[in-house]
Coordinates of C-alpha atoms in Angstrom, one line a residue:
X442 CA -42.8 9.0 -2.2
X443 CA -39.1 10.0 -2.2
X444 CA -39.8 13.1 -0.2
X445 CA -41.8 12.6 3.0
X446 CA -45.1 14.5 3.0
X447 CA -44.5 15.7 -0.6
X448 CA -47.6 15.8 -2.9
X449 CA -46.1 14.8 -6.3
X450 CA -49.3 15.5 -8.3
X451 CA -49.8 18.9 -6.8
X452 CA -46.2 19.9 -7.4
X453 CA -46.4 18.6 -11.0
X454 CA -49.5 20.8 -11.7
X455 CA -47.8 23.8 -10.0
X456 CA -44.7 23.3 -12.0
X457 CA -46.5 23.1 -15.3
X458 CA -48.0 26.6 -14.8
X459 CA -45.4 27.4 -13.2
X460 CA -46.4 29.0 -9.9
X461 CA -44.0 31.2 -7.9
X462 CA -44.1 28.7 -5.1
X463 CA -43.1 25.8 -7.4
X464 CA -40.2 27.8 -8.9
X465 CA -39.0 28.8 -5.5
X466 CA -39.0 25.2 -4.2
X467 CA -37.4 23.7 -7.3
X468 CA -33.7 24.8 -6.6
X469 CA -33.8 23.3 -3.1
X470 CA -35.4 20.1 -4.3
X471 CA -32.7 19.7 -7.0
X472 CA -30.0 19.7 -4.4
X473 CA -31.5 16.7 -2.6
X474 CA -30.2 13.1 -3.2
X475 CA -33.7 12.1 -4.2
X476 CA -33.8 14.6 -7.0
X477 CA -33.3 12.2 -9.8
X478 CA -36.0 9.8 -8.5
X479 CA -38.4 12.7 -8.0
X480 CA -37.7 13.8 -11.6
X481 CA -38.6 10.4 -13.0
X482 CA -41.6 10.1 -10.7
X483 CA -42.8 13.3 -12.3
X484 CA -42.0 12.0 -15.8
X485 CA -43.7 8.7 -15.2
X486 CA -46.8 10.6 -14.0
X487 CA -46.9 13.2 -16.8
X488 CA -45.4 11.3 -19.8
X489 CA -46.9 8.3 -21.5
X490 CA -44.7 5.5 -22.8
X491 CA -44.4 7.1 -26.3
X492 CA -43.2 10.4 -24.8
X493 CA -40.8 8.6 -22.5
X494 CA -39.2 7.0 -25.5
X495 CA -39.0 10.3 -27.2
X496 CA -37.3 11.7 -24.1
X497 CA -34.7 8.9 -24.3
X498 CA -34.1 9.6 -28.0
X499 CA -33.7 13.3 -27.3
X500 CA -31.1 12.6 -24.5
X501 CA -29.2 10.4 -27.0
X502 CA -29.3 13.1 -29.7
X503 CA -28.1 15.8 -27.4
X504 CA -25.3 13.6 -26.1
X505 CA -23.9 13.0 -29.6
X506 CA -24.4 16.7 -30.5
X507 CA -22.4 17.7 -27.4
X508 CA -19.8 14.9 -27.7
X509 CA -17.1 17.3 -28.9
X510 CA -18.3 20.2 -26.7
X511 CA -18.0 21.3 -23.1
X512 CA -17.3 18.3 -20.8
X513 CA -19.6 19.6 -18.0
X514 CA -22.6 19.7 -20.4
X515 CA -21.8 16.2 -21.8
X516 CA -21.4 14.9 -18.2
X517 CA -24.8 16.2 -17.2
X518 CA -26.4 14.6 -20.2
X519 CA -24.7 11.3 -19.4
X520 CA -26.0 11.5 -15.8
X521 CA -29.5 12.1 -17.1
X522 CA -29.3 9.2 -19.5
X523 CA -28.0 6.9 -16.9
X524 CA -30.6 8.0 -14.4
X525 CA -33.3 7.5 -17.0
X526 CA -32.2 4.0 -17.7
X527 CA -31.9 3.1 -14.0
X528 CA -35.2 4.5 -12.8
X529 CA -37.4 3.3 -15.6
X530 CA -39.6 0.3 -14.8
X531 CA -37.8 -3.0 -15.0
X532 CA -39.4 -4.1 -18.3
X533 CA -39.2 -0.7 -20.0
X534 CA -35.7 -1.0 -21.5
X535 CA -34.2 -4.5 -21.7
X536 CA -30.5 -4.7 -22.6
X537 CA -30.2 -0.9 -22.2
X538 CA -26.4 -0.8 -21.8
X539 CA -25.7 -2.3 -25.2
X540 CA -28.6 -0.4 -26.7
X541 CA -27.3 2.9 -25.4
X542 CA -23.9 2.3 -27.1
X543 CA -25.6 1.2 -30.3
X544 CA -28.0 4.1 -30.3
X545 CA -25.2 6.6 -29.7
X546 CA -23.2 5.1 -32.6
X547 CA -26.2 5.1 -34.9
X548 CA -27.0 8.7 -34.1
X549 CA -23.4 9.7 -34.8
X550 CA -23.5 7.9 -38.2
X551 CA -26.8 9.6 -39.1
X552 CA -25.4 13.0 -38.3
X553 CA -21.8 12.5 -39.4
X554 CA -20.5 13.3 -35.9
X555 CA -18.3 11.3 -33.5
X556 CA -20.0 9.6 -30.5
X557 CA -16.7 8.4 -28.9
X558 CA -16.7 11.0 -26.1
X559 CA -20.4 10.6 -25.4
X560 CA -20.0 6.8 -25.1
X561 CA -17.0 6.9 -22.9
X562 CA -18.5 9.6 -20.7
X563 CA -21.6 7.5 -20.3
X564 CA -19.6 4.4 -19.4
X565 CA -17.7 6.4 -16.8
X566 CA -20.9 7.9 -15.3
X567 CA -23.1 4.9 -15.3
X568 CA -21.3 2.9 -12.5
X569 CA -21.3 6.0 -10.3
X570 CA -25.0 6.5 -10.8
X571 CA -25.7 2.9 -10.2
X572 CA -23.9 2.9 -6.8
X573 CA -25.9 5.8 -5.5
X574 CA -29.3 4.9 -6.8
X575 CA -31.8 2.9 -4.7
X576 CA -33.3 0.2 -6.9
X577 CA -36.3 -2.1 -6.5
X578 CA -35.6 -5.8 -6.5
X579 CA -36.9 -6.2 -10.1
X580 CA -34.7 -3.5 -11.3
X581 CA -31.7 -5.0 -9.6
X582 CA -32.3 -8.4 -11.3
X583 CA -32.5 -6.7 -14.7
X584 CA -29.3 -4.7 -14.1
X585 CA -27.3 -7.8 -13.1
X586 CA -28.2 -9.4 -16.4
X587 CA -27.6 -6.2 -18.4
X588 CA -24.2 -5.6 -16.9
X589 CA -23.1 -9.2 -17.5
X590 CA -24.2 -9.0 -21.1
X591 CA -22.7 -5.6 -21.7
X592 CA -19.3 -6.1 -20.0
X593 CA -17.4 -7.5 -23.0
X594 CA -18.4 -4.6 -25.1
X595 CA -17.8 -2.0 -22.4
X596 CA -14.3 -3.3 -21.7
X597 CA -13.5 -3.5 -25.4
X598 CA -14.4 0.2 -25.9
X599 CA -12.5 1.4 -22.8
X600 CA -9.4 -0.7 -23.7
X601 CA -9.5 0.8 -27.2
X602 CA -9.3 4.2 -25.7
X603 CA -6.4 3.5 -23.2
X604 CA -4.5 1.9 -26.0
X605 CA -4.5 5.1 -27.9
X606 CA -1.1 6.2 -26.5
X607 CA 1.7 6.1 -29.0
X608 CA -0.6 4.8 -31.7
X609 CA -0.9 1.4 -30.0
X610 CA -4.4 0.7 -31.2
X611 CA -4.7 -1.9 -33.9
X612 CA -7.9 -2.3 -35.9
X613 CA -10.0 -0.4 -33.4
X614 CA -12.9 2.0 -33.9
X615 CA -11.7 5.3 -35.4
X616 CA -13.7 7.3 -32.9
X617 CA -12.0 5.6 -29.9
X618 CA -8.6 5.7 -31.6
X619 CA -8.9 9.5 -31.9
X620 CA -10.2 9.8 -28.4
X621 CA -7.3 7.8 -27.1
X622 CA -4.8 10.4 -28.3
X623 CA -5.9 12.6 -25.4
X624 CA -4.4 12.0 -22.0
X625 CA -7.6 13.3 -20.4
X626 CA -9.8 10.7 -22.1
X627 CA -7.3 7.9 -21.5
X628 CA -7.3 8.8 -17.8
X629 CA -11.1 8.8 -17.7
X630 CA -11.2 5.4 -19.5
X631 CA -8.8 3.9 -16.9
X632 CA -11.1 5.2 -14.1
X633 CA -14.1 3.7 -15.9
X634 CA -12.4 0.3 -16.2
X635 CA -11.8 0.4 -12.4
X636 CA -15.4 1.3 -11.8
X637 CA -16.7 -1.6 -14.0
X638 CA -14.4 -4.1 -12.4
X639 CA -16.5 -3.8 -9.2
X640 CA -19.2 -5.7 -10.9
X641 CA -17.0 -8.7 -11.4
X642 CA -15.5 -10.3 -14.5
X643 CA -17.4 -13.6 -15.1
X644 CA -14.7 -15.8 -16.6
X645 CA -10.9 -16.1 -16.9
X646 CA -11.3 -16.0 -20.7
X647 CA -12.3 -12.3 -20.2
X648 CA -10.3 -11.4 -17.1
X649 CA -6.9 -12.7 -18.1
X650 CA -6.7 -11.0 -21.5
X651 CA -8.0 -7.8 -19.9
X652 CA -5.3 -7.9 -17.2
X653 CA -2.7 -8.7 -19.9
X654 CA -3.7 -5.6 -21.9
X655 CA -3.6 -3.5 -18.7
X656 CA -0.1 -4.6 -17.8
X657 CA 1.0 -4.1 -21.4
X658 CA -0.3 -0.5 -21.2
X659 CA 1.6 0.1 -18.0
X660 CA 4.7 -0.9 -20.0
X661 CA 3.7 1.6 -22.7
X662 CA 3.2 4.3 -20.1
X663 CA 6.6 3.5 -18.5
X664 CA 8.3 3.8 -21.9
X665 CA 6.6 7.2 -22.5
X666 CA 7.7 8.4 -19.0
X667 CA 11.3 7.2 -19.6
X668 CA 11.5 9.3 -22.8
X669 CA 9.8 12.3 -21.3
X670 CA 11.0 14.9 -18.8
X671 CA 7.5 16.1 -17.8
X672 CA 4.7 14.8 -15.6
X673 CA 1.7 15.6 -17.8
X674 CA 0.6 12.0 -17.6
X675 CA 0.6 11.7 -13.8
X676 CA -3.1 11.3 -13.5
X677 CA -3.1 8.6 -16.3
X678 CA -0.4 6.6 -14.5
X679 CA -2.2 6.8 -11.2
X680 CA -5.5 5.7 -12.8
X681 CA -3.9 2.9 -14.8
X682 CA -2.0 1.6 -11.8
X683 CA -5.1 1.7 -9.7
X684 CA -7.1 -0.3 -12.3
X685 CA -4.3 -3.0 -12.6
X686 CA -3.9 -3.0 -8.8
X687 CA -7.6 -3.7 -8.3
X688 CA -7.4 -6.7 -10.7
X689 CA -4.3 -8.2 -9.2
X690 CA -5.6 -7.8 -5.6
X691 CA -9.0 -9.5 -6.3
X692 CA -9.1 -12.4 -3.8
X693 CA -11.9 -14.2 -5.6
X694 CA -10.0 -14.2 -8.9
X695 CA -6.9 -15.4 -7.1
X696 CA -8.8 -18.3 -5.6
X697 CA -10.2 -19.3 -9.0
X698 CA -7.5 -18.5 -11.5
X699 CA -4.3 -18.5 -9.4
X700 CA -2.1 -20.3 -11.9
X701 CA -3.1 -18.4 -15.0
X702 CA -3.2 -15.0 -13.5
X703 CA -0.1 -15.6 -11.3
X704 CA 2.0 -16.8 -14.2
X705 CA 0.9 -13.8 -16.4
X706 CA 1.8 -11.2 -13.7
X707 CA 5.1 -12.9 -13.0
X708 CA 6.0 -12.7 -16.7
X709 CA 5.2 -9.0 -16.9
X710 CA 6.9 -8.0 -13.6
X711 CA 10.0 -9.8 -14.7
X712 CA 10.5 -7.5 -17.7
X713 CA 13.3 -4.9 -17.7
X714 CA 10.9 -1.9 -17.8
X715 CA 9.8 -2.5 -14.2
X716 CA 13.3 -2.0 -12.8
X717 CA 14.0 0.9 -15.2
X718 CA 10.9 2.9 -14.3
X719 CA 11.6 2.4 -10.6
X720 CA 15.2 3.5 -11.0
X721 CA 13.9 6.5 -13.0
X722 CA 11.3 7.3 -10.2
X723 CA 14.1 7.1 -7.6
X724 CA 16.1 9.7 -9.5
X725 CA 13.0 11.8 -9.8
X726 CA 12.5 12.1 -6.0
X727 CA 10.3 9.1 -5.9
X728 CA 7.7 10.6 -8.2
X729 CA 4.9 8.1 -8.9
X730 CA 6.9 5.3 -7.3
X731 CA 4.0 4.1 -5.2
X732 CA 1.9 3.8 -8.4
X733 CA 4.6 1.9 -10.3
X734 CA 5.1 -0.5 -7.4
X735 CA 1.4 -1.0 -6.6
X736 CA 0.9 -4.1 -8.8
X737 CA 3.9 -5.9 -7.4
X738 CA 2.9 -5.2 -3.8
X739 CA -0.7 -6.4 -4.3
X740 CA 0.5 -9.4 -6.3
X741 CA 2.9 -10.4 -3.5
X742 CA 0.2 -10.0 -0.8
X743 CA -2.6 -11.8 -2.8
X744 CA -0.7 -14.6 -4.4
X745 CA 1.7 -15.5 -1.6
X746 CA 1.0 -19.2 -1.6
X747 CA 1.4 -19.4 -5.4
X748 CA 4.8 -17.6 -5.1
X749 CA 6.0 -20.1 -2.4
X750 CA 4.9 -23.1 -4.5
X751 CA 6.6 -21.5 -7.5
X752 CA 10.0 -21.6 -5.8
X753 CA 10.0 -25.4 -6.4
X754 CA 8.4 -25.3 -9.8
X755 CA 10.9 -25.7 -12.7
X756 CA 8.7 -23.6 -15.0
X757 CA 8.2 -20.8 -12.5
X758 CA 11.2 -20.6 -10.2
X759 CA 13.1 -18.2 -12.4
X760 CA 10.2 -15.8 -12.6
X761 CA 9.6 -16.1 -8.9
X762 CA 13.2 -15.4 -8.1
X763 CA 13.1 -12.3 -10.3
X764 CA 9.9 -11.1 -8.5
X765 CA 11.4 -11.6 -5.1
X766 CA 14.4 -9.6 -6.1
X767 CA 12.0 -6.9 -7.2
X768 CA 10.4 -6.9 -3.8
X769 CA 13.9 -6.7 -2.2
X770 CA 14.6 -3.7 -4.4
X771 CA 11.4 -2.0 -3.3
X772 CA 12.3 -2.7 0.4
X773 CA 15.6 -0.9 0.0
X774 CA 14.2 1.9 -2.2
X775 CA 16.7 4.8 -2.0
X776 CA 16.2 7.5 0.6
X777 CA 14.9 7.7 4.1
X778 CA 11.3 6.8 4.7
X779 CA 9.2 9.7 5.9
X780 CA 11.8 12.2 4.6
X781 CA 12.4 11.7 0.9
X782 CA 10.6 8.4 0.0
X783 CA 7.3 6.7 0.8
X784 CA 7.8 3.3 -1.0
X785 CA 9.9 1.1 1.2
X786 CA 7.2 0.5 3.8
X787 CA 4.9 -1.1 1.2
X788 CA 6.7 -4.5 0.9
X789 CA 7.1 -5.1 4.6
X790 CA 3.8 -6.9 5.1
X791 CA 4.7 -9.2 2.2
X792 CA 7.8 -10.5 4.1
X793 CA 5.5 -11.4 7.0
X794 CA 3.0 -13.2 4.7
X795 CA 5.7 -15.0 2.9
X796 CA 7.3 -16.2 6.1
X797 CA 3.9 -17.5 7.3
X798 CA 3.3 -19.2 3.9
X799 CA 6.7 -20.9 4.1
X800 CA 5.9 -22.4 7.4
X801 CA 2.6 -23.8 6.0
X802 CA 4.4 -25.1 2.9
X803 CA 7.1 -26.9 4.8
X804 CA 4.5 -28.7 6.9
X805 CA 2.6 -30.0 3.8
X806 CA 5.2 -30.4 1.0
X807 CA 7.3 -33.4 0.0
X808 CA 10.8 -33.3 1.6
X809 CA 12.6 -32.6 -1.7
X810 CA 10.3 -29.7 -2.6
X811 CA 10.4 -28.3 0.9
X812 CA 14.2 -28.3 0.9
X813 CA 14.3 -26.5 -2.4
X814 CA 11.9 -23.8 -1.2
X815 CA 13.7 -23.4 2.1
X816 CA 17.1 -22.9 0.3
X817 CA 15.6 -20.3 -2.0
X818 CA 13.8 -18.6 0.9
X819 CA 17.0 -18.3 2.9
X820 CA 18.9 -16.7 0.0
X821 CA 16.0 -14.2 -0.4
X822 CA 15.8 -13.3 3.3
X823 CA 19.5 -12.8 3.5
X824 CA 19.0 -10.1 1.0
X825 CA 16.0 -8.8 2.9
X826 CA 18.1 -8.6 6.1
X827 CA 20.8 -6.4 4.4
X828 CA 18.0 -4.2 3.0
X829 CA 16.3 -3.8 6.3
X830 CA 19.4 -3.0 8.2
X831 CA 20.3 -0.3 5.6
X832 CA 16.8 1.2 5.6
X833 CA 16.6 1.3 9.4
X834 CA 19.6 3.6 9.7
X835 CA 18.8 7.1 10.7
X836 CA 19.3 10.0 8.3
X837 CA 22.3 12.2 8.8
X838 CA 22.3 14.0 12.1
X839 CA 21.9 17.4 10.4
X840 CA 18.8 16.1 8.5
X841 CA 17.3 14.6 11.5
X842 CA 17.7 17.7 13.7
X843 CA 16.3 19.9 11.0
X844 CA 13.3 17.7 10.5
X845 CA 9.8 18.6 11.7
X846 CA 7.8 16.5 14.0
X847 CA 5.7 14.8 11.3
X848 CA 8.9 13.6 9.5
X849 CA 10.4 12.2 12.6
X850 CA 7.1 10.4 13.6
X851 CA 6.8 8.9 10.1
X852 CA 10.3 7.5 10.3
X853 CA 9.8 6.2 13.8
X854 CA 6.6 4.4 12.8
X855 CA 8.3 2.9 9.7
X856 CA 11.2 1.8 11.9
X857 CA 8.8 -0.1 14.1
X858 CA 7.5 -1.9 11.0
X859 CA 11.1 -2.7 10.0
X860 CA 11.6 -4.2 13.4
X861 CA 8.7 -6.6 12.8
X862 CA 10.1 -7.5 9.4
X863 CA 13.5 -8.2 10.9
X864 CA 11.7 -10.7 13.2
X865 CA 10.1 -12.4 10.2
X866 CA 13.6 -12.6 8.6
X867 CA 14.9 -14.3 11.8
X868 CA 12.2 -16.9 11.7
X869 CA 13.6 -18.0 8.3
X870 CA 17.3 -17.5 8.9
X871 CA 17.6 -18.2 12.6
X872 CA 21.2 -18.7 13.8
X873 CA 22.6 -17.5 10.5
X874 CA 21.0 -14.1 10.9
X875 CA 22.2 -13.7 14.5
X876 CA 25.7 -14.8 13.5
X877 CA 25.8 -12.3 10.6
X878 CA 24.8 -9.4 12.8
X879 CA 27.3 -10.3 15.5
X880 CA 30.1 -10.6 12.9
X881 CA 29.3 -7.1 11.6
X882 CA 29.3 -5.6 15.1
X883 CA 32.6 -7.2 15.9
X884 CA 34.0 -5.9 12.6
X885 CA 33.3 -2.4 13.7
X886 CA 35.6 -2.7 16.7
X887 CA 35.0 -0.2 19.5
X888 CA 31.8 1.7 18.9
X889 CA 32.3 5.4 18.1
X890 CA 30.4 8.2 16.4
X891 CA 32.6 7.9 13.4
X892 CA 30.4 5.3 11.7
X893 CA 27.5 5.4 14.1
X894 CA 24.6 5.3 11.6
X895 CA 25.5 1.7 10.5
X896 CA 26.5 0.6 14.0
X897 CA 23.2 1.8 15.5
X898 CA 21.3 0.1 12.7
X899 CA 23.0 -3.2 13.5
X900 CA 22.2 -2.7 17.2
X901 CA 18.6 -2.0 16.2
X902 CA 18.4 -5.3 14.3
X903 CA 19.9 -7.2 17.2
X904 CA 17.4 -5.6 19.6
X905 CA 14.4 -6.3 17.3
X906 CA 15.0 -10.1 17.2
X907 CA 15.8 -10.4 20.9
X908 CA 12.4 -11.9 21.9
X909 CA 12.8 -14.7 19.4
X910 CA 16.4 -15.8 20.1
X911 CA 16.5 -18.7 22.6
X912 CA 17.8 -17.7 26.1
X913 CA 20.1 -20.7 25.9
X914 CA 21.7 -19.6 22.6
X915 CA 25.3 -20.8 22.9
X916 CA 27.0 -19.9 19.7
X917 CA 26.7 -16.2 18.8
X918 CA 25.5 -14.4 22.0
X919 CA 28.6 -15.6 23.9
X920 CA 30.6 -13.9 21.2
X921 CA 28.6 -10.8 21.3
X922 CA 28.6 -10.5 25.1
X923 CA 32.0 -12.0 25.8
X924 CA 34.0 -10.2 28.5
X925 CA 36.5 -8.8 26.1
X926 CA 33.8 -7.8 23.6
X927 CA 31.9 -6.0 26.3
X928 CA 34.9 -4.1 27.7
X929 CA 36.5 -3.4 24.3
X930 CA 33.5 -3.0 21.9
X931 CA 30.2 -2.3 23.5
X932 CA 30.4 -0.8 26.9
X933 CA 33.1 1.9 26.5
X934 CA 30.8 4.1 24.5
X935 CA 28.6 4.4 27.6
X936 CA 31.3 6.2 29.4
X937 CA 31.9 8.8 26.8
X938 CA 30.6 12.3 27.6
X939 CA 28.3 14.0 25.2
X940 CA 30.3 17.1 24.3
X941 CA 30.4 19.0 21.0
X942 CA 27.6 20.3 18.8
X943 CA 24.0 19.1 18.7
X944 CA 24.7 16.7 15.9
X945 CA 27.6 15.0 17.8
X946 CA 25.5 14.8 21.0
X947 CA 22.6 13.3 19.2
X948 CA 24.8 10.7 17.4
X949 CA 26.4 9.7 20.7
X950 CA 23.0 9.5 22.5
X951 CA 21.5 7.3 19.8
X952 CA 24.5 4.9 19.8
X953 CA 24.3 4.6 23.6
X954 CA 20.6 3.9 23.5
X955 CA 21.3 1.2 21.0
X956 CA 23.8 -0.5 23.2
X957 CA 21.6 -0.3 26.3
X958 CA 18.5 -1.6 24.3
X959 CA 20.5 -4.7 23.1
X960 CA 21.6 -5.4 26.7
X961 CA 18.0 -5.3 27.8
X962 CA 16.6 -7.3 24.9
X963 CA 18.6 -10.3 25.9
X964 CA 17.8 -10.0 29.6
X965 CA 17.1 -13.7 30.1
X966 CA 20.5 -14.6 28.5
X967 CA 22.4 -12.9 31.4
X968 CA 21.0 -15.5 33.8
X969 CA 23.9 -17.5 35.2
X970 CA 26.5 -15.0 34.1
X971 CA 26.9 -12.9 37.3
X972 CA 30.6 -12.1 36.5
X973 CA 29.5 -10.3 33.3
X974 CA 26.7 -8.4 35.1
X975 CA 29.3 -6.9 37.5
X976 CA 30.5 -4.9 34.5
X977 CA 27.2 -4.5 32.7
X978 CA 25.0 -3.1 35.4
X979 CA 27.2 -0.1 36.5
X980 CA 27.9 0.7 32.8
X981 CA 24.2 0.9 32.0
X982 CA 23.5 2.8 35.2
X983 CA 25.6 5.7 34.1
X984 CA 22.9 6.4 31.5
X985 CA 20.6 7.4 34.4
X986 CA 22.4 10.8 34.5
X987 CA 21.3 11.5 30.9
X988 CA 17.6 12.3 30.6
X989 CA 17.3 11.2 27.0
X990 CA 18.6 7.7 28.0
X991 CA 16.6 7.2 31.2
X992 CA 13.6 5.2 29.7
X993 CA 15.9 2.9 27.8
X994 CA 18.2 2.4 30.8
X995 CA 15.4 1.8 33.2
X996 CA 13.8 -0.8 30.9
X997 CA 17.1 -2.7 30.5
X998 CA 17.9 -2.6 34.2
X999 CA 14.4 -3.8 35.2
X1000 CA 14.7 -6.6 32.7
X1001 CA 18.0 -7.7 34.1
X1002 CA 16.8 -7.5 37.7
X1003 CA 13.6 -9.5 36.8
X1004 CA 15.5 -12.3 35.0
X1005 CA 18.7 -12.5 37.1
X1006 CA 17.8 -12.3 40.7
X1007 CA 20.2 -15.1 41.8
X1008 CA 23.1 -13.8 39.7
X1009 CA 22.9 -10.3 41.0
X1010 CA 24.2 -11.4 44.3
X1011 CA 27.6 -11.5 42.7
X1012 CA 27.0 -8.0 41.6
X1013 CA 25.7 -6.8 45.0
X1014 CA 28.1 -3.9 44.9
X1015 CA 26.8 -2.9 41.5
X1016 CA 23.2 -2.9 42.8
X1017 CA 24.1 -0.7 45.7
X1018 CA 25.9 1.6 43.3
X1019 CA 22.8 1.5 41.1
X1020 CA 20.6 2.6 43.9
X1021 CA 23.0 5.4 44.6
X1022 CA 23.1 6.4 41.0
X1023 CA 19.3 6.6 40.9
X1024 CA 19.2 8.8 43.9
X1025 CA 22.1 10.9 42.6
X1026 CA 20.4 11.4 39.3
X1027 CA 17.5 13.1 41.2
X1028 CA 14.9 14.7 38.9
X1029 CA 16.6 13.3 35.8
X1030 CA 15.0 9.9 36.7
X1031 CA 11.2 10.4 37.0
X1032 CA 9.6 9.2 40.2
X1033 CA 7.8 6.3 38.5
X1034 CA 11.1 5.1 37.0
X1035 CA 12.9 5.4 40.3
X1036 CA 10.2 3.2 41.8
X1037 CA 10.6 0.5 39.1
X1038 CA 14.3 0.3 39.7
X1039 CA 14.1 0.1 43.5
X1040 CA 11.4 -2.5 43.3
X1041 CA 13.5 -4.6 41.0
X1042 CA 16.6 -4.2 43.2
X1043 CA 14.7 -5.1 46.3
X1044 CA 13.2 -8.2 44.7

């Protein structure tokens, strides 16, 4: 029994009267998850096979009759019909999915009514009912066969509906053509497609054409949006993108049909409409941008190996190059993440996966192919570097200071992810990346708050890759930390007092924190360079008098003290001064941070 301790026969007899007790219990029973099962237990006990068939026919008749009526009534009838089919004995209704569609169409022909809405509603409801219905093993086996047999027809019907936009249906059923003129029904059809995809598509001969149509319809939706000023199709765009996203991110499909699916998606994503709709979305405050970019993101993450191999494939390299530029464009999506855009974080994991795939490819490929892929990758990651530096820049001081806590935390979290992506870029570009960043820092001259946003972003990039740069790097770090560069470009800003309004103070504090963090990030490099430390240590120590800079300064000083014990003898006077500075700062340096500094100095 579905309900423990429940006497089905007694309840059925009481309900047939009906007694007051049965009527009082019925509303509560109907709310339980087991209600459908209980209903069909009752039917199985009270109706013979002939009457059960009559009930099925009545549900079909009512569904067609209400096909053009209230959606909530039609939905309840679809639920009842789906539950009937699922809970009947395994041998009671073979091939029921196909037969439901056929029966609904036949009933419509006999009555001169349209069954389109009833069929699509049933196809949307059925997967939901299947997922929440407990089935016996025999029923499960029957359903697997029925779903496989019905899938081509089901997808054909649903595609006919979604292709109704802009009269794009060709030679389809009139009922579904008419239904497809409604954005509501197109949206429901997209959601139904997504539901049916969970059962798997058995062959590439069915999957690839289905994906092709889905991507074509995204193009149709994009064209409609580009011509329209409204957002009445928001739900449809979200549903269509979700369905296509599920298809592209299917790992089993990628493993079996990588070449055919990958080539198809690259061809679609290389079309002009993709860039046009993303530009339109950016001008529209990022509206639906995540939906429009979903397929590209999932494709990049799922078909990474295919993309890498395509770099050296004469037939694919152009398409792959266009796709990589699309991903770069998404990486530098206009705006500040967490404030006025939520797209640019999406491609970041792809740059990690791509860098890992490049390492694997280089180890296995022929030298000529490996060299071609490496060259293409370096060109791409040079663009990625520029995008990441630009996106890591803080918003204007006034915007930041007016932001709420959630906005600041979202940006801070995003910036940490950008730091990881910068590290991935370094593993591809190596010395070229370090040299490019040092060149840009030198081009700025003495650091000031005049162009502090870009300067701080460059410092952030240098800090982010510090752990990967060899401590014996002898080309670019000597330029960055040369005596004249330190005294003329980097260190002077640490001596500037934070006067002026809040915006000016915050800008200066951020720039100082950037300089100190870079000094600490390359702590091992200072080993053997005591003459430079004599200038660096006291300059960084001045930050101990500014509470906002204390954690960054303590971390940098501790790193230097840990890495450069022998060299600090040359800077003995600086260490004494450092200890004095810590004591002089008093409560500005928390007790735990004071302890860390004194431990490092003592060691």
